[in-house]
Amino acid sequence: MVDRMDAIAIDFETANERRDSACAVGLAWIDHGRVVRRETRLIRPPELRFSPGNIRVHGILPADVRGQPNLPEAMAEFLPDLSDRLVLAHNAGFDIGVLSASLAAWGKRAPPVTYLCTVRVARQVFPHPAGCGLAKVAGRLGIRFEHHDAGEDAYACAEIALAAMRERGAASVADLPRVLKMPAVVRAGGYHPDPENLRSTAPRALGTTRNRMPSADPGLRFAIRGSTGNRYAVVLEERSTGPYLRCDCTAGLHRRRCRHVDAVVEGDVTDLVSGNFGDVERLRERLAVAGTPVEPLRVRAATERRSRAGLG
Ligand SMILES: [Zn+2]
């Protein structure tokens, strides 16, 4: 029996589309097969620019973080634990990227971390056609949590890892990489401005980033309300040519680019009736790596909405 906490789950919320804009962090410590500690902190990002879509996801406003510590200050007490334990995150490429980019934004070095993505764990241990988004997996496993609160999301991530541990008979969560034959990713400490994740830099060809692409769920699915009130499904598919968004509207079925796909790609969540804003961000991270420029999430004004729908 290893007498130490074996893993720690982490989740960041961001103010806008930039990886260095963390505005909240949640952490959940796992010890001897259960969650033993949970913490949540608000974080003041380098610039107080909040995208409407991000606010709709997490409900955090600039005024909430104005007097809060910056990321290096907020994380100082937790960084040693991140280095000492297996780090878990749901879509870990995103959260680890946020950590290092946000530290780098303040001129700080990221600690070395060894991490495991619980999306990948869930895909292997609890595969399901509906996908392995955090809320979906948690729902299927009966984990109750308040989605898009950083502390709650970290807790759900930890519980997913614990469920996988029990399902596969692993001795601890830290033993999951070995049991699942899914090597944890070791990331050396240092400056990680993560240029490929910051949209201010030039897009890179997909081929060069294939091994490091954000793990957007192929199968990410969005319900979009069309101009006549019909619902259309936009689904992410990974093709040999890169990510592809398929829509089941008439234009989409004829392989033409439609306004529903445009809306998701543009981050226009006005008609996103499925409400999965976080998935939109995940999709757009994936597209950004593939070389598609992405704009901040936004909600269209009523006038623009009418003209777009051809009504005004
Ligand atoms: Zn469509």
PDB file of C-alpha atoms and ligand atoms in Angstrom:
ATOM      1  CA  MET A   1       0.000   0.000   0.000  1.00  0.00           C
ATOM      2  CA  VAL A   2       1.448   3.285  -1.072  1.00  0.00           C
ATOM      3  CA  ASP A   3       0.790   5.732   1.722  1.00  0.00           C
ATOM      4  CA  ARG A   4       0.340   8.869  -0.284  1.00  0.00           C
ATOM      5  CA  MET A   5      -2.318  10.538  -2.350  1.00  0.00           C
ATOM      6  CA  ASP A   6      -2.049   8.965  -5.713  1.00  0.00           C
ATOM      7  CA  ALA A   7      -3.657  11.396  -8.124  1.00  0.00           C
ATOM      8  CA  ILE A   8      -5.093  14.877  -8.497  1.00  0.00           C
ATOM      9  CA  ALA A   9      -7.741  16.017 -10.938  1.00  0.00           C
ATOM     10  CA  ILE A  10      -7.678  19.534 -12.323  1.00  0.00           C
ATOM     11  CA  ASP A  11     -10.071  21.658 -14.329  1.00  0.00           C
ATOM     12  CA  PHE A  12      -9.721  25.195 -15.625  1.00  0.00           C
ATOM     13  CA  GLU A  13     -12.312  27.651 -16.839  1.00  0.00           C
ATOM     14  CA  THR A  14     -11.071  30.372 -19.193  1.00  0.00           C
ATOM     15  CA  ALA A  15     -12.179  33.954 -19.751  1.00  0.00           C
ATOM     16  CA  ASN A  16     -11.882  33.831 -23.504  1.00  0.00           C
ATOM     17  CA  GLU A  17     -10.470  31.729 -26.334  1.00  0.00           C
ATOM     18  CA  ARG A  18      -6.878  32.111 -25.201  1.00  0.00           C
ATOM     19  CA  ARG A  19      -5.181  29.346 -23.278  1.00  0.00           C
ATOM     20  CA  ASP A  20      -3.560  31.835 -20.925  1.00  0.00           C
ATOM     21  CA  SER A  21      -6.900  33.290 -19.792  1.00  0.00           C
ATOM     22  CA  ALA A  22      -7.648  30.937 -16.861  1.00  0.00           C
ATOM     23  CA  CYS A  23     -10.255  32.546 -14.596  1.00  0.00           C
ATOM     24  CA  ALA A  24     -10.988  29.614 -12.275  1.00  0.00           C
ATOM     25  CA  VAL A  25      -9.379  26.354 -11.275  1.00  0.00           C
ATOM     26  CA  GLY A  26     -10.812  23.328  -9.539  1.00  0.00           C
ATOM     27  CA  LEU A  27      -8.795  20.534  -7.963  1.00  0.00           C
ATOM     28  CA  ALA A  28      -9.764  17.182  -6.478  1.00  0.00           C
ATOM     29  CA  TRP A  29      -7.284  14.992  -4.635  1.00  0.00           C
ATOM     30  CA  ILE A  30      -7.627  11.207  -4.700  1.00  0.00           C
ATOM     31  CA  ASP A  31      -6.292   9.021  -1.946  1.00  0.00           C
ATOM     32  CA  HIS A  32      -6.909   5.344  -1.301  1.00  0.00           C
ATOM     33  CA  GLY A  33      -9.750   5.066  -3.738  1.00  0.00           C
ATOM     34  CA  ARG A  34     -11.745   8.155  -2.951  1.00  0.00           C
ATOM     35  CA  VAL A  35     -11.801  11.927  -3.291  1.00  0.00           C
ATOM     36  CA  VAL A  36     -10.374  13.345  -0.052  1.00  0.00           C
ATOM     37  CA  ARG A  37     -10.014  17.058  -0.773  1.00  0.00           C
ATOM     38  CA  ARG A  38     -11.531  19.584  -3.115  1.00  0.00           C
ATOM     39  CA  GLU A  39     -10.519  23.186  -3.797  1.00  0.00           C
ATOM     40  CA  THR A  40     -11.736  25.905  -6.126  1.00  0.00           C
ATOM     41  CA  ARG A  41     -10.064  29.257  -6.769  1.00  0.00           C
ATOM     42  CA  LEU A  42     -10.964  32.254  -8.853  1.00  0.00           C
ATOM     43  CA  ILE A  43      -8.081  33.604 -10.923  1.00  0.00           C
ATOM     44  CA  ARG A  44      -7.447  37.029 -12.400  1.00  0.00           C
ATOM     45  CA  PRO A  45      -6.321  36.530 -16.013  1.00  0.00           C
ATOM     46  CA  PRO A  46      -3.709  38.815 -17.631  1.00  0.00           C
ATOM     47  CA  GLU A  47      -6.463  40.742 -19.425  1.00  0.00           C
ATOM     48  CA  LEU A  48     -10.022  41.124 -18.140  1.00  0.00           C
ATOM     49  CA  ARG A  49     -11.553  40.299 -21.501  1.00  0.00           C
ATOM     50  CA  PHE A  50     -14.387  37.801 -21.114  1.00  0.00           C
ATOM     51  CA  SER A  51     -16.077  36.309 -24.155  1.00  0.00           C
ATOM     52  CA  PRO A  52     -19.880  36.112 -23.878  1.00  0.00           C
ATOM     53  CA  GLY A  53     -19.807  32.428 -24.758  1.00  0.00           C
ATOM     54  CA  ASN A  54     -17.325  31.690 -21.983  1.00  0.00           C
ATOM     55  CA  ILE A  55     -19.442  33.632 -19.509  1.00  0.00           C
ATOM     56  CA  ARG A  56     -22.448  31.610 -20.550  1.00  0.00           C
ATOM     57  CA  VAL A  57     -20.512  28.434 -19.843  1.00  0.00           C
ATOM     58  CA  HIS A  58     -19.134  29.229 -16.395  1.00  0.00           C
ATOM     59  CA  GLY A  59     -20.986  32.352 -15.258  1.00  0.00           C
ATOM     60  CA  ILE A  60     -17.793  34.072 -14.063  1.00  0.00           C
ATOM     61  CA  LEU A  61     -17.666  37.829 -14.719  1.00  0.00           C
ATOM     62  CA  PRO A  62     -14.726  40.258 -14.848  1.00  0.00           C
ATOM     63  CA  ALA A  63     -15.888  41.816 -11.567  1.00  0.00           C
ATOM     64  CA  ASP A  64     -15.630  38.393  -9.904  1.00  0.00           C
ATOM     65  CA  VAL A  65     -11.924  38.065 -10.610  1.00  0.00           C
ATOM     66  CA  ARG A  66     -10.701  41.666 -10.558  1.00  0.00           C
ATOM     67  CA  GLY A  67      -9.455  41.412  -6.975  1.00  0.00           C
ATOM     68  CA  GLN A  68      -8.335  37.794  -7.156  1.00  0.00           C
ATOM     69  CA  PRO A  69      -4.772  36.441  -7.313  1.00  0.00           C
ATOM     70  CA  ASN A  70      -3.219  35.811 -10.694  1.00  0.00           C
ATOM     71  CA  LEU A  71      -2.569  32.232 -11.754  1.00  0.00           C
ATOM     72  CA  PRO A  72       0.959  31.810 -10.330  1.00  0.00           C
ATOM     73  CA  GLU A  73      -0.270  33.196  -6.990  1.00  0.00           C
ATOM     74  CA  ALA A  74      -3.434  31.100  -6.959  1.00  0.00           C
ATOM     75  CA  MET A  75      -1.616  27.911  -7.957  1.00  0.00           C
ATOM     76  CA  ALA A  76       1.515  28.288  -5.811  1.00  0.00           C
ATOM     77  CA  GLU A  77       0.184  26.086  -3.004  1.00  0.00           C
ATOM     78  CA  PHE A  78      -0.952  23.402  -5.454  1.00  0.00           C
ATOM     79  CA  LEU A  79       1.955  23.160  -7.900  1.00  0.00           C
ATOM     80  CA  PRO A  80       4.018  20.771  -5.736  1.00  0.00           C
ATOM     81  CA  ASP A  81       1.063  18.349  -5.661  1.00  0.00           C
ATOM     82  CA  LEU A  82       0.746  18.543  -9.441  1.00  0.00           C
ATOM     83  CA  SER A  83       4.378  17.504  -9.754  1.00  0.00           C
ATOM     84  CA  ASP A  84       4.163  14.699  -7.207  1.00  0.00           C
ATOM     85  CA  ARG A  85       1.041  12.942  -8.393  1.00  0.00           C
ATOM     86  CA  LEU A  86      -0.602  11.642 -11.492  1.00  0.00           C
ATOM     87  CA  VAL A  87      -2.580  14.589 -12.876  1.00  0.00           C
ATOM     88  CA  LEU A  88      -6.020  13.840 -14.304  1.00  0.00           C
ATOM     89  CA  ALA A  89      -8.092  16.077 -16.514  1.00  0.00           C
ATOM     90  CA  HIS A  90     -11.017  15.546 -18.830  1.00  0.00           C
ATOM     91  CA  ASN A  91      -9.582  16.576 -22.192  1.00  0.00           C
ATOM     92  CA  ALA A  92      -6.207  16.979 -20.477  1.00  0.00           C
ATOM     93  CA  GLY A  93      -4.465  18.635 -23.402  1.00  0.00           C
ATOM     94  CA  PHE A  94      -6.653  21.665 -22.786  1.00  0.00           C
ATOM     95  CA  ASP A  95      -6.138  21.946 -19.029  1.00  0.00           C
ATOM     96  CA  ILE A  96      -2.426  21.230 -19.099  1.00  0.00           C
ATOM     97  CA  GLY A  97      -2.119  23.741 -21.923  1.00  0.00           C
ATOM     98  CA  VAL A  98      -3.992  26.333 -19.870  1.00  0.00           C
ATOM     99  CA  LEU A  99      -1.720  25.727 -16.888  1.00  0.00           C
ATOM    100  CA  SER A 100       1.508  26.166 -18.803  1.00  0.00           C
ATOM    101  CA  ALA A 101       0.274  29.017 -21.022  1.00  0.00           C
ATOM    102  CA  SER A 102      -1.095  30.914 -18.018  1.00  0.00           C
ATOM    103  CA  LEU A 103       2.132  30.454 -16.062  1.00  0.00           C
ATOM    104  CA  ALA A 104       4.132  31.525 -19.094  1.00  0.00           C
ATOM    105  CA  ALA A 105       1.958  34.628 -19.460  1.00  0.00           C
ATOM    106  CA  TRP A 106       3.296  35.756 -16.064  1.00  0.00           C
ATOM    107  CA  GLY A 107       6.854  34.697 -16.881  1.00  0.00           C
ATOM    108  CA  LYS A 108       6.702  31.599 -14.685  1.00  0.00           C
ATOM    109  CA  ARG A 109       7.947  28.130 -15.387  1.00  0.00           C
ATOM    110  CA  ALA A 110       5.481  25.261 -15.509  1.00  0.00           C
ATOM    111  CA  PRO A 111       6.293  22.365 -13.181  1.00  0.00           C
ATOM    112  CA  PRO A 112       6.968  18.940 -14.635  1.00  0.00           C
ATOM    113  CA  VAL A 113       3.719  16.977 -14.733  1.00  0.00           C
ATOM    114  CA  THR A 114       2.661  13.458 -15.590  1.00  0.00           C
ATOM    115  CA  TYR A 115      -0.897  13.430 -16.790  1.00  0.00           C
ATOM    116  CA  LEU A 116      -3.632  11.153 -17.999  1.00  0.00           C
ATOM    117  CA  CYS A 117      -6.680  12.254 -19.985  1.00  0.00           C
ATOM    118  CA  THR A 118      -9.901  10.855 -18.560  1.00  0.00           C
ATOM    119  CA  VAL A 119     -11.605  11.252 -21.954  1.00  0.00           C
ATOM    120  CA  ARG A 120      -9.236   8.596 -23.240  1.00  0.00           C
ATOM    121  CA  VAL A 121      -9.771   6.518 -20.111  1.00  0.00           C
ATOM    122  CA  ALA A 122     -13.543   6.757 -20.513  1.00  0.00           C
ATOM    123  CA  ARG A 123     -13.374   5.854 -24.200  1.00  0.00           C
ATOM    124  CA  GLN A 124     -11.521   2.688 -23.330  1.00  0.00           C
ATOM    125  CA  VAL A 125     -13.316   1.651 -20.148  1.00  0.00           C
ATOM    126  CA  PHE A 126     -16.804   3.113 -20.680  1.00  0.00           C
ATOM    127  CA  PRO A 127     -17.199   3.472 -24.453  1.00  0.00           C
ATOM    128  CA  HIS A 128     -20.545   4.767 -25.617  1.00  0.00           C
ATOM    129  CA  PRO A 129     -21.920   5.963 -28.972  1.00  0.00           C
ATOM    130  CA  ALA A 130     -23.050   9.224 -27.367  1.00  0.00           C
ATOM    131  CA  GLY A 131     -19.406  10.134 -26.723  1.00  0.00           C
ATOM    132  CA  CYS A 132     -17.322  10.720 -23.666  1.00  0.00           C
ATOM    133  CA  GLY A 133     -17.883  14.342 -22.748  1.00  0.00           C
ATOM    134  CA  LEU A 134     -17.658  15.009 -19.026  1.00  0.00           C
ATOM    135  CA  ALA A 135     -21.395  15.397 -18.416  1.00  0.00           C
ATOM    136  CA  LYS A 136     -22.213  12.356 -20.531  1.00  0.00           C
ATOM    137  CA  VAL A 137     -19.771  10.011 -18.817  1.00  0.00           C
ATOM    138  CA  ALA A 138     -20.671  11.338 -15.388  1.00  0.00           C
ATOM    139  CA  GLY A 139     -24.350  10.935 -16.170  1.00  0.00           C
ATOM    140  CA  ARG A 140     -23.894   7.342 -17.287  1.00  0.00           C
ATOM    141  CA  LEU A 141     -21.892   6.558 -14.145  1.00  0.00           C
ATOM    142  CA  GLY A 142     -24.352   8.267 -11.818  1.00  0.00           C
ATOM    143  CA  ILE A 143     -21.849  10.911 -10.710  1.00  0.00           C
ATOM    144  CA  ARG A 144     -23.736  13.968  -9.532  1.00  0.00           C
ATOM    145  CA  PHE A 145     -22.078  17.313 -10.122  1.00  0.00           C
ATOM    146  CA  GLU A 146     -22.691  20.884 -11.234  1.00  0.00           C
ATOM    147  CA  HIS A 147     -21.207  21.079 -14.714  1.00  0.00           C
ATOM    148  CA  HIS A 148     -18.899  24.024 -15.573  1.00  0.00           C
ATOM    149  CA  ASP A 149     -18.027  24.858 -11.997  1.00  0.00           C
ATOM    150  CA  ALA A 150     -14.277  24.189 -12.002  1.00  0.00           C
ATOM    151  CA  GLY A 151     -14.282  22.425  -8.629  1.00  0.00           C
ATOM    152  CA  GLU A 152     -17.262  20.292  -9.575  1.00  0.00           C
ATOM    153  CA  ASP A 153     -15.775  19.394 -12.957  1.00  0.00           C
ATOM    154  CA  ALA A 154     -12.508  18.351 -11.301  1.00  0.00           C
ATOM    155  CA  TYR A 155     -14.478  16.243  -8.851  1.00  0.00           C
ATOM    156  CA  ALA A 156     -16.402  14.538 -11.672  1.00  0.00           C
ATOM    157  CA  CYS A 157     -13.133  13.887 -13.514  1.00  0.00           C
ATOM    158  CA  ALA A 158     -11.699  12.280 -10.366  1.00  0.00           C
ATOM    159  CA  GLU A 159     -14.782  10.117  -9.907  1.00  0.00           C
ATOM    160  CA  ILE A 160     -14.572   8.939 -13.531  1.00  0.00           C
ATOM    161  CA  ALA A 161     -10.972   7.830 -12.923  1.00  0.00           C
ATOM    162  CA  LEU A 162     -12.049   6.084  -9.726  1.00  0.00           C
ATOM    163  CA  ALA A 163     -14.869   4.303 -11.565  1.00  0.00           C
ATOM    164  CA  ALA A 164     -12.366   3.134 -14.211  1.00  0.00           C
ATOM    165  CA  MET A 165     -10.018   1.968 -11.450  1.00  0.00           C
ATOM    166  CA  ARG A 166     -12.752  -0.150  -9.868  1.00  0.00           C
ATOM    167  CA  GLU A 167     -14.019  -1.403 -13.226  1.00  0.00           C
ATOM    168  CA  ARG A 168     -10.574  -2.666 -14.231  1.00  0.00           C
ATOM    169  CA  GLY A 169      -9.449  -3.773 -10.783  1.00  0.00           C
ATOM    170  CA  ALA A 170      -6.511  -1.360 -10.631  1.00  0.00           C
ATOM    171  CA  ALA A 171      -4.873  -0.957  -7.218  1.00  0.00           C
ATOM    172  CA  SER A 172      -4.996   2.836  -7.451  1.00  0.00           C
ATOM    173  CA  VAL A 173      -5.744   5.577  -9.938  1.00  0.00           C
ATOM    174  CA  ALA A 174      -1.994   6.071 -10.324  1.00  0.00           C
ATOM    175  CA  ASP A 175      -1.899   2.466 -11.532  1.00  0.00           C
ATOM    176  CA  LEU A 176      -4.424   3.129 -14.340  1.00  0.00           C
ATOM    177  CA  PRO A 177      -1.849   3.914 -17.044  1.00  0.00           C
ATOM    178  CA  ARG A 178      -0.253   0.505 -16.523  1.00  0.00           C
ATOM    179  CA  VAL A 179      -3.521  -1.420 -16.242  1.00  0.00           C
ATOM    180  CA  LEU A 180      -5.053   0.296 -19.273  1.00  0.00           C
ATOM    181  CA  LYS A 181      -1.782   0.151 -21.241  1.00  0.00           C
ATOM    182  CA  MET A 182      -2.292   3.851 -21.752  1.00  0.00           C
ATOM    183  CA  PRO A 183       0.991   5.586 -20.952  1.00  0.00           C
ATOM    184  CA  ALA A 184       0.606   8.803 -19.015  1.00  0.00           C
ATOM    185  CA  VAL A 185       2.036  11.847 -20.773  1.00  0.00           C
ATOM    186  CA  VAL A 186       5.158  13.194 -19.125  1.00  0.00           C
ATOM    187  CA  ARG A 187       5.670  16.874 -19.610  1.00  0.00           C
ATOM    188  CA  ALA A 188       8.904  18.452 -18.539  1.00  0.00           C
ATOM    189  CA  GLY A 189       8.773  21.695 -16.603  1.00  0.00           C
ATOM    190  CA  GLY A 190       9.687  24.976 -18.188  1.00  0.00           C
ATOM    191  CA  TYR A 191       8.213  27.667 -20.356  1.00  0.00           C
ATOM    192  CA  HIS A 192       5.342  26.382 -22.412  1.00  0.00           C
ATOM    193  CA  PRO A 193       3.801  29.288 -24.215  1.00  0.00           C
ATOM    194  CA  ASP A 194       2.190  26.587 -26.341  1.00  0.00           C
ATOM    195  CA  PRO A 195       2.218  28.632 -29.540  1.00  0.00           C
ATOM    196  CA  GLU A 196       0.040  26.170 -31.363  1.00  0.00           C
ATOM    197  CA  ASN A 197      -2.690  26.735 -28.834  1.00  0.00           C
ATOM    198  CA  LEU A 198      -2.644  30.511 -28.955  1.00  0.00           C
ATOM    199  CA  ARG A 199      -4.579  31.807 -31.857  1.00  0.00           C
ATOM    200  CA  SER A 200      -2.291  34.775 -32.332  1.00  0.00           C
ATOM    201  CA  THR A 201       0.182  32.467 -34.042  1.00  0.00           C
ATOM    202  CA  ALA A 202       0.014  31.065 -37.535  1.00  0.00           C
ATOM    203  CA  PRO A 203      -1.910  27.826 -37.953  1.00  0.00           C
ATOM    204  CA  ARG A 204       0.218  24.778 -38.532  1.00  0.00           C
ATOM    205  CA  ALA A 205      -0.372  21.976 -40.944  1.00  0.00           C
ATOM    206  CA  LEU A 206      -2.337  19.144 -39.407  1.00  0.00           C
ATOM    207  CA  GLY A 207       0.326  16.574 -40.248  1.00  0.00           C
ATOM    208  CA  THR A 208       2.894  18.207 -38.014  1.00  0.00           C
ATOM    209  CA  THR A 209       0.628  18.317 -34.997  1.00  0.00           C
ATOM    210  CA  ARG A 210      -1.156  15.016 -35.323  1.00  0.00           C
ATOM    211  CA  ASN A 211       0.425  13.545 -32.232  1.00  0.00           C
ATOM    212  CA  ARG A 212      -0.384  16.555 -30.125  1.00  0.00           C
ATOM    213  CA  MET A 213      -3.804  17.516 -31.337  1.00  0.00           C
ATOM    214  CA  PRO A 214      -6.324  18.410 -28.653  1.00  0.00           C
ATOM    215  CA  SER A 215      -8.472  15.418 -28.038  1.00  0.00           C
ATOM    216  CA  ALA A 216     -11.746  16.823 -29.289  1.00  0.00           C
ATOM    217  CA  ASP A 217     -14.144  13.913 -29.276  1.00  0.00           C
ATOM    218  CA  PRO A 218     -14.775  12.710 -32.786  1.00  0.00           C
ATOM    219  CA  GLY A 219     -18.498  12.379 -32.406  1.00  0.00           C
ATOM    220  CA  LEU A 220     -18.846  15.758 -30.707  1.00  0.00           C
ATOM    221  CA  ARG A 221     -22.419  16.650 -31.488  1.00  0.00           C
ATOM    222  CA  PHE A 222     -24.309  19.924 -31.556  1.00  0.00           C
ATOM    223  CA  ALA A 223     -27.992  20.644 -31.986  1.00  0.00           C
ATOM    224  CA  ILE A 224     -28.564  23.910 -33.864  1.00  0.00           C
ATOM    225  CA  ARG A 225     -31.907  25.605 -34.291  1.00  0.00           C
ATOM    226  CA  GLY A 226     -32.412  26.557 -37.939  1.00  0.00           C
ATOM    227  CA  SER A 227     -34.103  29.737 -39.123  1.00  0.00           C
ATOM    228  CA  THR A 228     -37.457  27.950 -39.468  1.00  0.00           C
ATOM    229  CA  GLY A 229     -37.222  26.363 -36.036  1.00  0.00           C
ATOM    230  CA  ASN A 230     -36.059  22.927 -37.169  1.00  0.00           C
ATOM    231  CA  ARG A 231     -33.256  21.323 -35.205  1.00  0.00           C
ATOM    232  CA  TYR A 232     -30.192  20.163 -37.080  1.00  0.00           C
ATOM    233  CA  ALA A 233     -27.397  17.941 -35.839  1.00  0.00           C
ATOM    234  CA  VAL A 234     -23.816  18.986 -36.550  1.00  0.00           C
ATOM    235  CA  VAL A 235     -21.344  16.192 -35.854  1.00  0.00           C
ATOM    236  CA  LEU A 236     -17.554  16.244 -35.797  1.00  0.00           C
ATOM    237  CA  GLU A 237     -15.882  13.503 -37.808  1.00  0.00           C
ATOM    238  CA  GLU A 238     -12.165  12.867 -38.045  1.00  0.00           C
ATOM    239  CA  ARG A 239     -11.301  12.180 -41.665  1.00  0.00           C
ATOM    240  CA  SER A 240      -7.971  11.544 -43.336  1.00  0.00           C
ATOM    241  CA  THR A 241      -8.106  15.143 -44.539  1.00  0.00           C
ATOM    242  CA  GLY A 242      -8.696  16.428 -41.028  1.00  0.00           C
ATOM    243  CA  PRO A 243     -11.696  17.333 -38.905  1.00  0.00           C
ATOM    244  CA  TYR A 244     -14.976  17.494 -40.799  1.00  0.00           C
ATOM    245  CA  LEU A 245     -18.310  18.828 -39.634  1.00  0.00           C
ATOM    246  CA  ARG A 246     -21.324  17.039 -40.999  1.00  0.00           C
ATOM    247  CA  CYS A 247     -24.758  18.594 -40.769  1.00  0.00           C
ATOM    248  CA  ASP A 248     -28.003  16.770 -41.430  1.00  0.00           C
ATOM    249  CA  CYS A 249     -29.730  19.742 -43.059  1.00  0.00           C
ATOM    250  CA  THR A 250     -30.445  19.631 -46.798  1.00  0.00           C
ATOM    251  CA  ALA A 251     -27.316  21.592 -47.717  1.00  0.00           C
ATOM    252  CA  GLY A 252     -25.210  19.456 -45.432  1.00  0.00           C
ATOM    253  CA  LEU A 253     -26.522  16.244 -46.925  1.00  0.00           C
ATOM    254  CA  HIS A 254     -25.405  17.583 -50.315  1.00  0.00           C
ATOM    255  CA  ARG A 255     -21.984  18.205 -48.812  1.00  0.00           C
ATOM    256  CA  ARG A 256     -22.382  21.934 -49.040  1.00  0.00           C
ATOM    257  CA  ARG A 257     -21.194  24.163 -46.253  1.00  0.00           C
ATOM    258  CA  CYS A 258     -24.260  25.283 -44.330  1.00  0.00           C
ATOM    259  CA  ARG A 259     -25.009  28.063 -41.861  1.00  0.00           C
ATOM    260  CA  HIS A 260     -25.272  25.575 -39.005  1.00  0.00           C
ATOM    261  CA  VAL A 261     -21.685  24.436 -39.476  1.00  0.00           C
ATOM    262  CA  ASP A 262     -20.650  28.045 -39.981  1.00  0.00           C
ATOM    263  CA  ALA A 263     -22.260  28.997 -36.676  1.00  0.00           C
ATOM    264  CA  VAL A 264     -20.358  26.342 -34.698  1.00  0.00           C
ATOM    265  CA  VAL A 265     -17.050  27.124 -36.398  1.00  0.00           C
ATOM    266  CA  GLU A 266     -17.540  30.848 -35.906  1.00  0.00           C
ATOM    267  CA  GLY A 267     -18.372  30.328 -32.244  1.00  0.00           C
ATOM    268  CA  ASP A 268     -21.852  31.743 -32.735  1.00  0.00           C
ATOM    269  CA  VAL A 269     -23.815  29.927 -30.048  1.00  0.00           C
ATOM    270  CA  THR A 270     -27.041  31.889 -30.459  1.00  0.00           C
ATOM    271  CA  ASP A 271     -28.935  28.901 -31.834  1.00  0.00           C
ATOM    272  CA  LEU A 272     -27.036  26.166 -29.986  1.00  0.00           C
ATOM    273  CA  VAL A 273     -30.002  24.417 -28.419  1.00  0.00           C
ATOM    274  CA  SER A 274     -27.906  21.526 -27.094  1.00  0.00           C
ATOM    275  CA  GLY A 275     -26.253  23.985 -24.710  1.00  0.00           C
ATOM    276  CA  ASN A 276     -22.844  22.267 -24.795  1.00  0.00           C
ATOM    277  CA  PHE A 277     -20.732  25.403 -24.987  1.00  0.00           C
ATOM    278  CA  GLY A 278     -17.684  23.591 -23.631  1.00  0.00           C
ATOM    279  CA  ASP A 279     -17.864  21.165 -26.530  1.00  0.00           C
ATOM    280  CA  VAL A 280     -17.919  24.106 -28.936  1.00  0.00           C
ATOM    281  CA  GLU A 281     -14.679  25.294 -27.369  1.00  0.00           C
ATOM    282  CA  ARG A 282     -13.185  21.832 -27.595  1.00  0.00           C
ATOM    283  CA  LEU A 283     -14.167  21.570 -31.231  1.00  0.00           C
ATOM    284  CA  ARG A 284     -12.695  24.951 -31.995  1.00  0.00           C
ATOM    285  CA  GLU A 285      -9.413  24.087 -30.304  1.00  0.00           C
ATOM    286  CA  ARG A 286      -9.268  21.101 -32.568  1.00  0.00           C
ATOM    287  CA  LEU A 287     -10.022  23.255 -35.620  1.00  0.00           C
ATOM    288  CA  ALA A 288      -7.439  25.839 -34.606  1.00  0.00           C
ATOM    289  CA  VAL A 289      -4.747  23.167 -34.568  1.00  0.00           C
ATOM    290  CA  ALA A 290      -5.955  21.966 -37.953  1.00  0.00           C
ATOM    291  CA  GLY A 291      -5.455  25.467 -39.303  1.00  0.00           C
ATOM    292  CA  THR A 292      -8.974  26.871 -39.206  1.00  0.00           C
ATOM    293  CA  PRO A 293      -9.000  30.389 -37.785  1.00  0.00           C
ATOM    294  CA  VAL A 294     -11.451  30.651 -34.893  1.00  0.00           C
ATOM    295  CA  GLU A 295     -13.126  33.691 -33.413  1.00  0.00           C
ATOM    296  CA  PRO A 296     -14.358  34.117 -29.829  1.00  0.00           C
ATOM    297  CA  LEU A 297     -17.683  32.571 -28.948  1.00  0.00           C
ATOM    298  CA  ARG A 298     -20.468  35.071 -29.314  1.00  0.00           C
ATOM    299  CA  VAL A 299     -24.203  35.472 -29.185  1.00  0.00           C
ATOM    300  CA  ARG A 300     -25.792  37.336 -32.049  1.00  0.00           C
ATOM    301  CA  ALA A 301     -27.929  40.390 -31.393  1.00  0.00           C
ATOM    302  CA  ALA A 302     -31.602  40.020 -32.283  1.00  0.00           C
ATOM    303  CA  THR A 303     -31.300  42.316 -35.307  1.00  0.00           C
ATOM    304  CA  GLU A 304     -28.381  40.384 -36.731  1.00  0.00           C
ATOM    305  CA  ARG A 305     -30.229  37.172 -36.034  1.00  0.00           C
ATOM    306  CA  ARG A 306     -33.221  38.313 -38.039  1.00  0.00           C
ATOM    307  CA  SER A 307     -31.153  39.444 -40.998  1.00  0.00           C
ATOM    308  CA  ARG A 308     -29.172  36.226 -40.982  1.00  0.00           C
ATOM    309  CA  ALA A 309     -32.398  34.266 -41.013  1.00  0.00           C
ATOM    310  CA  GLY A 310     -33.564  36.377 -43.939  1.00  0.00           C
ATOM    311  CA  LEU A 311     -36.298  37.955 -41.881  1.00  0.00           C
ATOM    312  CA  GLY A 312     -35.099  41.453 -41.614  1.00  0.00           C
TER     313      GLY A 312
HETATM  314 ZN    ZN B   1     -26.792  22.508 -41.796  1.00  0.00          ZN
END
